Amino acid sequence: MSVVAVAKKDFRDAAQSRALWALLVVFVLLSSLLSYAYAEFPSQVVGTGTDTATVGGLIFFTSGIVTLFVSLTAIVICYKAIAGEREIGSIKLLLALPHTRRDVFVGKVLGRAAVLTVALAVGLLIGFGLGFVLIGDIEILPVLVFLLMTLLFTLAFVGIVVSISATTGSTSRATTLAIGFFLVFELLWDAVTLGVFYVANGFSFSGEAPDWFFLVTQVPPSSAYSASLIALLPDIADSVGTGVGADDFDAFYATPEIGFGFLAFWLVVPLVLGYRRFDDADL
């Protein structure tokens, strides 16, 4: 029960973050605005060439803003999860109670994930609720698939940032590393992949991209999340013109299903590395 106790305490602590609720307000407003814009002007907003808004289209349209909200909010509420406790020395008091380092680490992940999940659920409930009313339809199965994959993506990103926090006893360093991860993997990854291709291709952009190029483009957590969503909802993805560019490559792995592998990687590997670093740290 130590994990549950740590998670409950961490949930209460993280829920008091003003930055979290500020981001939630922005997300609710933006989600509502985007749902209204898509429902009323689908062809202008997503450029699909159709004037009919659908629930499936709303799902894929919303997934873009979800990845941004989850990644930014995870950084805000998770970067101090363990680094902050170590910096002020409260981690020693916490470990003096009947909690192991594993209890603390897992409890922190679960507590912060629960806070972000609740905030995300509020925003999606309002945004999707408005969208369903305006569209005049609701499809349960695609929505459930979307929510499940969004939950997994949320767990992955929370795990990444908490694991980063577990590697250091400095909140400033944890902030730098977390923001650096976001910049590299979520904002600049396209430039990174192009740079790798440029160097591997003899400092030239000429010629066709090799098959491995597709694999590299699917590495970021948000790309893995989007690819997994497309793999689970292929008919809807085709109807709204959403894809991962797999048709341009001949490799067996050039399919949306590769997203499951990368998402599993982000769900497991950062947690293992973060816990091992925390467990070996001199507190």
PDB file of C-alpha atoms in Angstrom:
ATOM      1  CA  MET A   1       0.000   0.000   0.000  1.00  0.00           C
ATOM      2  CA  SER A   2       3.034   2.296   0.177  1.00  0.00           C
ATOM      3  CA  VAL A   3       2.799   2.996  -3.549  1.00  0.00           C
ATOM      4  CA  VAL A   4      -0.844   4.021  -3.163  1.00  0.00           C
ATOM      5  CA  ALA A   5      -0.024   6.277  -0.210  1.00  0.00           C
ATOM      6  CA  VAL A   6       2.747   8.035  -2.137  1.00  0.00           C
ATOM      7  CA  ALA A   7       0.526   8.364  -5.217  1.00  0.00           C
ATOM      8  CA  LYS A   8      -2.322   9.911  -3.201  1.00  0.00           C
ATOM      9  CA  LYS A   9      -0.022  12.445  -1.561  1.00  0.00           C
ATOM     10  CA  ASP A  10       1.617  13.259  -4.874  1.00  0.00           C
ATOM     11  CA  PHE A  11      -1.770  13.681  -6.542  1.00  0.00           C
ATOM     12  CA  ARG A  12      -2.789  16.244  -3.930  1.00  0.00           C
ATOM     13  CA  ASP A  13       0.511  18.097  -4.216  1.00  0.00           C
ATOM     14  CA  ALA A  14       0.536  18.206  -8.024  1.00  0.00           C
ATOM     15  CA  ALA A  15      -3.129  19.211  -8.214  1.00  0.00           C
ATOM     16  CA  GLN A  16      -2.291  22.454  -6.413  1.00  0.00           C
ATOM     17  CA  SER A  17      -0.093  23.673  -9.271  1.00  0.00           C
ATOM     18  CA  ARG A  18      -1.384  26.982 -10.613  1.00  0.00           C
ATOM     19  CA  ALA A  19       0.445  26.383 -13.877  1.00  0.00           C
ATOM     20  CA  LEU A  20      -1.489  23.133 -14.311  1.00  0.00           C
ATOM     21  CA  TRP A  21      -4.857  24.822 -14.004  1.00  0.00           C
ATOM     22  CA  ALA A  22      -3.757  27.699 -16.207  1.00  0.00           C
ATOM     23  CA  LEU A  23      -2.810  25.186 -18.905  1.00  0.00           C
ATOM     24  CA  LEU A  24      -6.130  23.391 -18.362  1.00  0.00           C
ATOM     25  CA  VAL A  25      -8.079  26.615 -18.930  1.00  0.00           C
ATOM     26  CA  VAL A  26      -6.118  27.241 -22.125  1.00  0.00           C
ATOM     27  CA  PHE A  27      -6.689  23.636 -23.242  1.00  0.00           C
ATOM     28  CA  VAL A  28     -10.446  23.820 -22.583  1.00  0.00           C
ATOM     29  CA  LEU A  29     -10.751  27.081 -24.514  1.00  0.00           C
ATOM     30  CA  LEU A  30      -8.598  25.836 -27.372  1.00  0.00           C
ATOM     31  CA  SER A  31     -10.314  22.434 -27.493  1.00  0.00           C
ATOM     32  CA  SER A  32     -13.741  24.076 -27.596  1.00  0.00           C
ATOM     33  CA  LEU A  33     -12.643  26.565 -30.255  1.00  0.00           C
ATOM     34  CA  LEU A  34     -11.118  23.855 -32.434  1.00  0.00           C
ATOM     35  CA  SER A  35     -14.172  21.608 -32.067  1.00  0.00           C
ATOM     36  CA  TYR A  36     -16.421  24.485 -33.118  1.00  0.00           C
ATOM     37  CA  ALA A  37     -14.145  25.388 -36.031  1.00  0.00           C
ATOM     38  CA  TYR A  38     -13.982  21.790 -37.277  1.00  0.00           C
ATOM     39  CA  ALA A  39     -17.723  21.160 -36.884  1.00  0.00           C
ATOM     40  CA  GLU A  40     -18.672  24.364 -38.699  1.00  0.00           C
ATOM     41  CA  PHE A  41     -15.905  24.611 -41.326  1.00  0.00           C
ATOM     42  CA  PRO A  42     -14.390  21.116 -41.809  1.00  0.00           C
ATOM     43  CA  SER A  43     -12.998  21.604 -45.308  1.00  0.00           C
ATOM     44  CA  GLN A  44     -11.376  24.933 -44.472  1.00  0.00           C
ATOM     45  CA  VAL A  45      -9.906  23.698 -41.200  1.00  0.00           C
ATOM     46  CA  VAL A  46      -8.460  20.328 -42.223  1.00  0.00           C
ATOM     47  CA  GLY A  47      -8.461  20.655 -46.008  1.00  0.00           C
ATOM     48  CA  THR A  48     -10.050  17.277 -46.691  1.00  0.00           C
ATOM     49  CA  GLY A  49     -12.208  18.565 -49.507  1.00  0.00           C
ATOM     50  CA  THR A  50     -15.433  17.632 -47.742  1.00  0.00           C
ATOM     51  CA  ASP A  51     -18.002  19.884 -46.127  1.00  0.00           C
ATOM     52  CA  THR A  52     -19.220  17.136 -43.781  1.00  0.00           C
ATOM     53  CA  ALA A  53     -17.815  17.017 -40.259  1.00  0.00           C
ATOM     54  CA  THR A  54     -17.525  13.570 -38.693  1.00  0.00           C
ATOM     55  CA  VAL A  55     -16.676  12.204 -35.274  1.00  0.00           C
ATOM     56  CA  GLY A  56     -13.663  10.424 -36.764  1.00  0.00           C
ATOM     57  CA  GLY A  57     -12.419  13.650 -38.278  1.00  0.00           C
ATOM     58  CA  LEU A  58     -12.848  15.387 -34.931  1.00  0.00           C
ATOM     59  CA  ILE A  59     -10.822  12.659 -33.225  1.00  0.00           C
ATOM     60  CA  PHE A  60      -7.816  13.028 -35.501  1.00  0.00           C
ATOM     61  CA  PHE A  61      -8.132  16.803 -35.543  1.00  0.00           C
ATOM     62  CA  THR A  62      -8.140  16.882 -31.733  1.00  0.00           C
ATOM     63  CA  SER A  63      -5.223  14.464 -31.369  1.00  0.00           C
ATOM     64  CA  GLY A  64      -2.788  17.156 -32.493  1.00  0.00           C
ATOM     65  CA  ILE A  65      -3.640  19.581 -29.693  1.00  0.00           C
ATOM     66  CA  VAL A  66      -3.750  16.684 -27.209  1.00  0.00           C
ATOM     67  CA  THR A  67      -0.091  15.804 -27.857  1.00  0.00           C
ATOM     68  CA  LEU A  68       0.947  19.410 -27.251  1.00  0.00           C
ATOM     69  CA  PHE A  69      -1.124  19.756 -24.059  1.00  0.00           C
ATOM     70  CA  VAL A  70       0.048  16.445 -22.623  1.00  0.00           C
ATOM     71  CA  SER A  71       3.737  17.063 -23.308  1.00  0.00           C
ATOM     72  CA  LEU A  72       3.790  20.615 -21.962  1.00  0.00           C
ATOM     73  CA  THR A  73       1.643  19.837 -18.921  1.00  0.00           C
ATOM     74  CA  ALA A  74       3.707  16.751 -18.100  1.00  0.00           C
ATOM     75  CA  ILE A  75       6.807  18.938 -17.981  1.00  0.00           C
ATOM     76  CA  VAL A  76       5.097  21.519 -15.763  1.00  0.00           C
ATOM     77  CA  ILE A  77       3.797  19.066 -13.166  1.00  0.00           C
ATOM     78  CA  CYS A  78       6.503  16.381 -13.292  1.00  0.00           C
ATOM     79  CA  TYR A  79       9.919  18.020 -13.540  1.00  0.00           C
ATOM     80  CA  LYS A  80      10.099  18.524  -9.754  1.00  0.00           C
ATOM     81  CA  ALA A  81       8.513  15.170  -8.899  1.00  0.00           C
ATOM     82  CA  ILE A  82      11.726  13.689  -7.482  1.00  0.00           C
ATOM     83  CA  ALA A  83      14.381  16.332  -8.191  1.00  0.00           C
ATOM     84  CA  GLY A  84      12.437  18.854  -6.113  1.00  0.00           C
ATOM     85  CA  GLU A  85      12.214  16.470  -3.156  1.00  0.00           C
ATOM     86  CA  ARG A  86      15.942  15.774  -3.363  1.00  0.00           C
ATOM     87  CA  GLU A  87      16.828  19.446  -3.680  1.00  0.00           C
ATOM     88  CA  ILE A  88      15.052  20.493  -0.481  1.00  0.00           C
ATOM     89  CA  GLY A  89      15.902  17.289   1.354  1.00  0.00           C
ATOM     90  CA  SER A  90      12.328  16.076   1.904  1.00  0.00           C
ATOM     91  CA  ILE A  91      13.120  12.846   0.034  1.00  0.00           C
ATOM     92  CA  LYS A  92      15.003  11.648   3.135  1.00  0.00           C
ATOM     93  CA  LEU A  93      11.942  12.218   5.294  1.00  0.00           C
ATOM     94  CA  LEU A  94       9.767  10.414   2.777  1.00  0.00           C
ATOM     95  CA  LEU A  95      12.119   7.437   2.697  1.00  0.00           C
ATOM     96  CA  ALA A  96      12.292   7.421   6.505  1.00  0.00           C
ATOM     97  CA  LEU A  97       8.653   6.317   6.412  1.00  0.00           C
ATOM     98  CA  PRO A  98       7.866   2.720   5.407  1.00  0.00           C
ATOM     99  CA  HIS A  99       8.451   3.510   1.713  1.00  0.00           C
ATOM    100  CA  THR A 100      11.130   2.024  -0.507  1.00  0.00           C
ATOM    101  CA  ARG A 101      12.675   3.950  -3.376  1.00  0.00           C
ATOM    102  CA  ARG A 102      10.593   1.845  -5.722  1.00  0.00           C
ATOM    103  CA  ASP A 103       7.435   2.846  -3.850  1.00  0.00           C
ATOM    104  CA  VAL A 104       8.379   6.505  -4.150  1.00  0.00           C
ATOM    105  CA  PHE A 105       9.272   6.275  -7.834  1.00  0.00           C
ATOM    106  CA  VAL A 106       6.177   4.315  -8.888  1.00  0.00           C
ATOM    107  CA  GLY A 107       3.917   6.404  -6.633  1.00  0.00           C
ATOM    108  CA  LYS A 108       5.243   9.607  -8.184  1.00  0.00           C
ATOM    109  CA  VAL A 109       4.542   8.312 -11.695  1.00  0.00           C
ATOM    110  CA  LEU A 110       1.026   7.158 -10.826  1.00  0.00           C
ATOM    111  CA  GLY A 111       0.161  10.303  -8.865  1.00  0.00           C
ATOM    112  CA  ARG A 112       1.315  12.720 -11.566  1.00  0.00           C
ATOM    113  CA  ALA A 113      -0.287  10.610 -14.295  1.00  0.00           C
ATOM    114  CA  ALA A 114      -3.595  10.686 -12.416  1.00  0.00           C
ATOM    115  CA  VAL A 115      -3.494  14.485 -12.139  1.00  0.00           C
ATOM    116  CA  LEU A 116      -2.770  14.920 -15.842  1.00  0.00           C
ATOM    117  CA  THR A 117      -5.414  12.348 -16.782  1.00  0.00           C
ATOM    118  CA  VAL A 118      -8.084  14.193 -14.791  1.00  0.00           C
ATOM    119  CA  ALA A 119      -7.126  17.532 -16.359  1.00  0.00           C
ATOM    120  CA  LEU A 120      -7.099  15.978 -19.821  1.00  0.00           C
ATOM    121  CA  ALA A 121     -10.466  14.310 -19.234  1.00  0.00           C
ATOM    122  CA  VAL A 122     -12.045  17.648 -18.263  1.00  0.00           C
ATOM    123  CA  GLY A 123     -10.736  19.345 -21.402  1.00  0.00           C
ATOM    124  CA  LEU A 124     -11.754  16.514 -23.731  1.00  0.00           C
ATOM    125  CA  LEU A 125     -15.188  16.175 -22.141  1.00  0.00           C
ATOM    126  CA  ILE A 126     -15.958  19.818 -22.823  1.00  0.00           C
ATOM    127  CA  GLY A 127     -14.332  19.932 -26.253  1.00  0.00           C
ATOM    128  CA  PHE A 128     -15.787  16.668 -27.529  1.00  0.00           C
ATOM    129  CA  GLY A 129     -19.150  17.401 -25.927  1.00  0.00           C
ATOM    130  CA  LEU A 130     -19.412  20.604 -27.939  1.00  0.00           C
ATOM    131  CA  GLY A 131     -18.224  18.805 -31.062  1.00  0.00           C
ATOM    132  CA  PHE A 132     -20.767  16.000 -30.704  1.00  0.00           C
ATOM    133  CA  VAL A 133     -23.593  18.500 -30.265  1.00  0.00           C
ATOM    134  CA  LEU A 134     -22.576  20.480 -33.334  1.00  0.00           C
ATOM    135  CA  ILE A 135     -21.936  17.405 -35.483  1.00  0.00           C
ATOM    136  CA  GLY A 136     -25.111  15.743 -34.254  1.00  0.00           C
ATOM    137  CA  ASP A 137     -23.557  12.320 -33.932  1.00  0.00           C
ATOM    138  CA  ILE A 138     -21.404  10.210 -31.626  1.00  0.00           C
ATOM    139  CA  GLU A 139     -19.469   7.013 -32.332  1.00  0.00           C
ATOM    140  CA  ILE A 140     -18.577   5.154 -29.155  1.00  0.00           C
ATOM    141  CA  LEU A 141     -15.901   2.718 -30.393  1.00  0.00           C
ATOM    142  CA  PRO A 142     -13.596   5.246 -32.127  1.00  0.00           C
ATOM    143  CA  VAL A 143     -13.885   7.571 -29.135  1.00  0.00           C
ATOM    144  CA  LEU A 144     -12.960   4.768 -26.722  1.00  0.00           C
ATOM    145  CA  VAL A 145      -9.966   3.820 -28.891  1.00  0.00           C
ATOM    146  CA  PHE A 146      -8.865   7.449 -28.940  1.00  0.00           C
ATOM    147  CA  LEU A 147      -9.200   7.749 -25.162  1.00  0.00           C
ATOM    148  CA  LEU A 148      -7.255   4.521 -24.566  1.00  0.00           C
ATOM    149  CA  MET A 149      -4.367   5.570 -26.799  1.00  0.00           C
ATOM    150  CA  THR A 150      -4.383   9.046 -25.275  1.00  0.00           C
ATOM    151  CA  LEU A 151      -4.134   7.503 -21.801  1.00  0.00           C
ATOM    152  CA  LEU A 152      -1.142   5.403 -22.891  1.00  0.00           C
ATOM    153  CA  PHE A 153       0.512   8.461 -24.430  1.00  0.00           C
ATOM    154  CA  THR A 154      -0.096  10.388 -21.198  1.00  0.00           C
ATOM    155  CA  LEU A 155       1.451   7.605 -19.114  1.00  0.00           C
ATOM    156  CA  ALA A 156       4.431   7.499 -21.450  1.00  0.00           C
ATOM    157  CA  PHE A 157       5.144  11.219 -21.277  1.00  0.00           C
ATOM    158  CA  VAL A 158       4.630  11.399 -17.518  1.00  0.00           C
ATOM    159  CA  GLY A 159       6.991   8.450 -17.150  1.00  0.00           C
ATOM    160  CA  ILE A 160       9.596  10.179 -19.318  1.00  0.00           C
ATOM    161  CA  VAL A 161       9.558  13.429 -17.337  1.00  0.00           C
ATOM    162  CA  VAL A 162       9.428  11.758 -13.903  1.00  0.00           C
ATOM    163  CA  SER A 163      12.325   9.552 -14.997  1.00  0.00           C
ATOM    164  CA  ILE A 164      14.273  12.647 -16.029  1.00  0.00           C
ATOM    165  CA  SER A 165      13.497  14.161 -12.629  1.00  0.00           C
ATOM    166  CA  ALA A 166      14.765  10.997 -10.974  1.00  0.00           C
ATOM    167  CA  THR A 167      18.195  11.332 -12.565  1.00  0.00           C
ATOM    168  CA  THR A 168      19.174  14.535 -10.764  1.00  0.00           C
ATOM    169  CA  GLY A 169      18.862  16.380  -7.488  1.00  0.00           C
ATOM    170  CA  SER A 170      18.618  19.773  -9.171  1.00  0.00           C
ATOM    171  CA  THR A 171      15.290  21.184 -10.360  1.00  0.00           C
ATOM    172  CA  SER A 172      17.036  23.539 -12.778  1.00  0.00           C
ATOM    173  CA  ARG A 173      18.840  20.624 -14.374  1.00  0.00           C
ATOM    174  CA  ALA A 174      15.633  18.594 -14.469  1.00  0.00           C
ATOM    175  CA  THR A 175      13.866  21.517 -16.162  1.00  0.00           C
ATOM    176  CA  THR A 176      16.636  21.852 -18.725  1.00  0.00           C
ATOM    177  CA  LEU A 177      16.637  18.148 -19.529  1.00  0.00           C
ATOM    178  CA  ALA A 178      12.832  17.938 -19.764  1.00  0.00           C
ATOM    179  CA  ILE A 179      12.565  20.987 -22.018  1.00  0.00           C
ATOM    180  CA  GLY A 180      15.504  19.719 -24.058  1.00  0.00           C
ATOM    181  CA  PHE A 181      13.725  16.399 -24.580  1.00  0.00           C
ATOM    182  CA  PHE A 182      10.581  18.218 -25.698  1.00  0.00           C
ATOM    183  CA  LEU A 183      12.482  20.488 -28.091  1.00  0.00           C
ATOM    184  CA  VAL A 184      14.465  17.679 -29.694  1.00  0.00           C
ATOM    185  CA  PHE A 185      11.822  14.967 -29.941  1.00  0.00           C
ATOM    186  CA  GLU A 186       8.634  17.003 -30.345  1.00  0.00           C
ATOM    187  CA  LEU A 187       9.587  20.258 -32.087  1.00  0.00           C
ATOM    188  CA  LEU A 188      12.865  19.675 -33.923  1.00  0.00           C
ATOM    189  CA  TRP A 189      12.748  15.974 -34.771  1.00  0.00           C
ATOM    190  CA  ASP A 190      11.865  16.589 -38.437  1.00  0.00           C
ATOM    191  CA  ALA A 191      14.990  18.725 -38.744  1.00  0.00           C
ATOM    192  CA  VAL A 192      17.007  16.044 -36.946  1.00  0.00           C
ATOM    193  CA  THR A 193      15.840  13.320 -39.330  1.00  0.00           C
ATOM    194  CA  LEU A 194      16.566  15.496 -42.351  1.00  0.00           C
ATOM    195  CA  GLY A 195      20.017  16.223 -40.967  1.00  0.00           C
ATOM    196  CA  VAL A 196      20.714  12.511 -40.494  1.00  0.00           C
ATOM    197  CA  PHE A 197      19.531  11.807 -44.046  1.00  0.00           C
ATOM    198  CA  TYR A 198      21.660  14.653 -45.400  1.00  0.00           C
ATOM    199  CA  VAL A 199      24.821  13.312 -43.760  1.00  0.00           C
ATOM    200  CA  ALA A 200      24.102   9.650 -44.572  1.00  0.00           C
ATOM    201  CA  ASN A 201      23.368  10.593 -48.191  1.00  0.00           C
ATOM    202  CA  GLY A 202      26.783  12.124 -48.723  1.00  0.00           C
ATOM    203  CA  PHE A 203      25.809  15.654 -47.701  1.00  0.00           C
ATOM    204  CA  SER A 204      23.057  15.809 -50.267  1.00  0.00           C
ATOM    205  CA  PHE A 205      19.257  15.834 -50.290  1.00  0.00           C
ATOM    206  CA  SER A 206      19.055  14.313 -53.776  1.00  0.00           C
ATOM    207  CA  GLY A 207      17.569  10.898 -54.396  1.00  0.00           C
ATOM    208  CA  GLU A 208      14.855   8.943 -52.635  1.00  0.00           C
ATOM    209  CA  ALA A 209      14.789   8.584 -48.886  1.00  0.00           C
ATOM    210  CA  PRO A 210      15.959   5.143 -47.686  1.00  0.00           C
ATOM    211  CA  ASP A 211      13.581   2.839 -45.861  1.00  0.00           C
ATOM    212  CA  TRP A 212      15.194   3.544 -42.485  1.00  0.00           C
ATOM    213  CA  PHE A 213      14.148   7.185 -42.852  1.00  0.00           C
ATOM    214  CA  PHE A 214      10.524   6.201 -42.192  1.00  0.00           C
ATOM    215  CA  LEU A 215      11.560   4.344 -39.044  1.00  0.00           C
ATOM    216  CA  VAL A 216      13.414   7.364 -37.691  1.00  0.00           C
ATOM    217  CA  THR A 217      10.444   9.672 -38.287  1.00  0.00           C
ATOM    218  CA  GLN A 218       8.262   7.532 -36.014  1.00  0.00           C
ATOM    219  CA  VAL A 219      10.580   7.727 -32.988  1.00  0.00           C
ATOM    220  CA  PRO A 220       9.037  10.690 -31.062  1.00  0.00           C
ATOM    221  CA  PRO A 221       6.301   9.804 -28.545  1.00  0.00           C
ATOM    222  CA  SER A 222       3.728  11.957 -30.363  1.00  0.00           C
ATOM    223  CA  SER A 223       4.526  10.279 -33.700  1.00  0.00           C
ATOM    224  CA  ALA A 224       4.208   6.835 -32.113  1.00  0.00           C
ATOM    225  CA  TYR A 225       0.877   7.882 -30.606  1.00  0.00           C
ATOM    226  CA  SER A 226      -0.446   9.195 -33.933  1.00  0.00           C
ATOM    227  CA  ALA A 227       0.738   6.122 -35.852  1.00  0.00           C
ATOM    228  CA  SER A 228      -0.886   3.793 -33.289  1.00  0.00           C
ATOM    229  CA  LEU A 229      -4.147   5.713 -33.561  1.00  0.00           C
ATOM    230  CA  ILE A 230      -4.057   5.402 -37.350  1.00  0.00           C
ATOM    231  CA  ALA A 231      -3.315   1.665 -37.087  1.00  0.00           C
ATOM    232  CA  LEU A 232      -6.336   1.138 -34.837  1.00  0.00           C
ATOM    233  CA  LEU A 233      -8.676   3.348 -36.871  1.00  0.00           C
ATOM    234  CA  PRO A 234      -7.469   2.820 -40.468  1.00  0.00           C
ATOM    235  CA  ASP A 235     -10.808   3.384 -42.197  1.00  0.00           C
ATOM    236  CA  ILE A 236     -11.381   6.666 -40.391  1.00  0.00           C
ATOM    237  CA  ALA A 237      -7.798   7.754 -41.041  1.00  0.00           C
ATOM    238  CA  ASP A 238      -8.242   7.083 -44.759  1.00  0.00           C
ATOM    239  CA  SER A 239     -11.547   8.960 -44.843  1.00  0.00           C
ATOM    240  CA  VAL A 240      -9.993  12.074 -43.344  1.00  0.00           C
ATOM    241  CA  GLY A 241      -6.770  11.866 -45.319  1.00  0.00           C
ATOM    242  CA  THR A 242      -4.482  11.133 -42.374  1.00  0.00           C
ATOM    243  CA  GLY A 243      -1.471   8.869 -42.723  1.00  0.00           C
ATOM    244  CA  VAL A 244       2.151   8.337 -41.741  1.00  0.00           C
ATOM    245  CA  GLY A 245       3.657   8.270 -45.234  1.00  0.00           C
ATOM    246  CA  ALA A 246       4.271   4.515 -45.137  1.00  0.00           C
ATOM    247  CA  ASP A 247       3.212   4.069 -48.776  1.00  0.00           C
ATOM    248  CA  ASP A 248       6.428   5.762 -49.923  1.00  0.00           C
ATOM    249  CA  PHE A 249       8.590   2.957 -48.498  1.00  0.00           C
ATOM    250  CA  ASP A 250       8.893  -0.769 -49.258  1.00  0.00           C
ATOM    251  CA  ALA A 251      10.230  -2.037 -45.924  1.00  0.00           C
ATOM    252  CA  PHE A 252       8.130  -4.518 -43.967  1.00  0.00           C
ATOM    253  CA  TYR A 253       8.141  -2.160 -40.997  1.00  0.00           C
ATOM    254  CA  ALA A 254       6.756   0.761 -43.013  1.00  0.00           C
ATOM    255  CA  THR A 255       3.285   0.483 -41.514  1.00  0.00           C
ATOM    256  CA  PRO A 256       1.401   2.488 -38.880  1.00  0.00           C
ATOM    257  CA  GLU A 257       1.678  -0.509 -36.543  1.00  0.00           C
ATOM    258  CA  ILE A 258       5.311   0.441 -35.908  1.00  0.00           C
ATOM    259  CA  GLY A 259       3.863   3.096 -33.606  1.00  0.00           C
ATOM    260  CA  PHE A 260       2.948   0.420 -31.064  1.00  0.00           C
ATOM    261  CA  GLY A 261       6.587  -0.606 -30.775  1.00  0.00           C
ATOM    262  CA  PHE A 262       7.867   2.905 -30.225  1.00  0.00           C
ATOM    263  CA  LEU A 263       5.067   3.728 -27.796  1.00  0.00           C
ATOM    264  CA  ALA A 264       5.916   0.594 -25.799  1.00  0.00           C
ATOM    265  CA  PHE A 265       9.552   1.722 -25.806  1.00  0.00           C
ATOM    266  CA  TRP A 266       8.636   5.123 -24.329  1.00  0.00           C
ATOM    267  CA  LEU A 267       6.348   3.463 -21.785  1.00  0.00           C
ATOM    268  CA  VAL A 268       9.026   1.093 -20.459  1.00  0.00           C
ATOM    269  CA  VAL A 269      12.622   2.135 -21.161  1.00  0.00           C
ATOM    270  CA  PRO A 270      12.627   5.623 -19.544  1.00  0.00           C
ATOM    271  CA  LEU A 271      11.021   4.182 -16.393  1.00  0.00           C
ATOM    272  CA  VAL A 272      13.635   1.440 -16.132  1.00  0.00           C
ATOM    273  CA  LEU A 273      16.532   3.846 -16.654  1.00  0.00           C
ATOM    274  CA  GLY A 274      15.062   6.503 -14.373  1.00  0.00           C
ATOM    275  CA  TYR A 275      14.406   4.068 -11.545  1.00  0.00           C
ATOM    276  CA  ARG A 276      17.859   2.518 -11.788  1.00  0.00           C
ATOM    277  CA  ARG A 277      19.473   5.968 -11.637  1.00  0.00           C
ATOM    278  CA  PHE A 278      17.296   6.953  -8.661  1.00  0.00           C
ATOM    279  CA  ASP A 279      17.917   3.672  -6.876  1.00  0.00           C
ATOM    280  CA  ASP A 280      21.702   4.099  -7.212  1.00  0.00           C
ATOM    281  CA  ALA A 281      21.739   7.801  -6.299  1.00  0.00           C
ATOM    282  CA  ASP A 282      23.427   9.054  -3.166  1.00  0.00           C
ATOM    283  CA  LEU A 283      20.682  11.047  -1.482  1.00  0.00           C
TER     284      LEU A 283
END
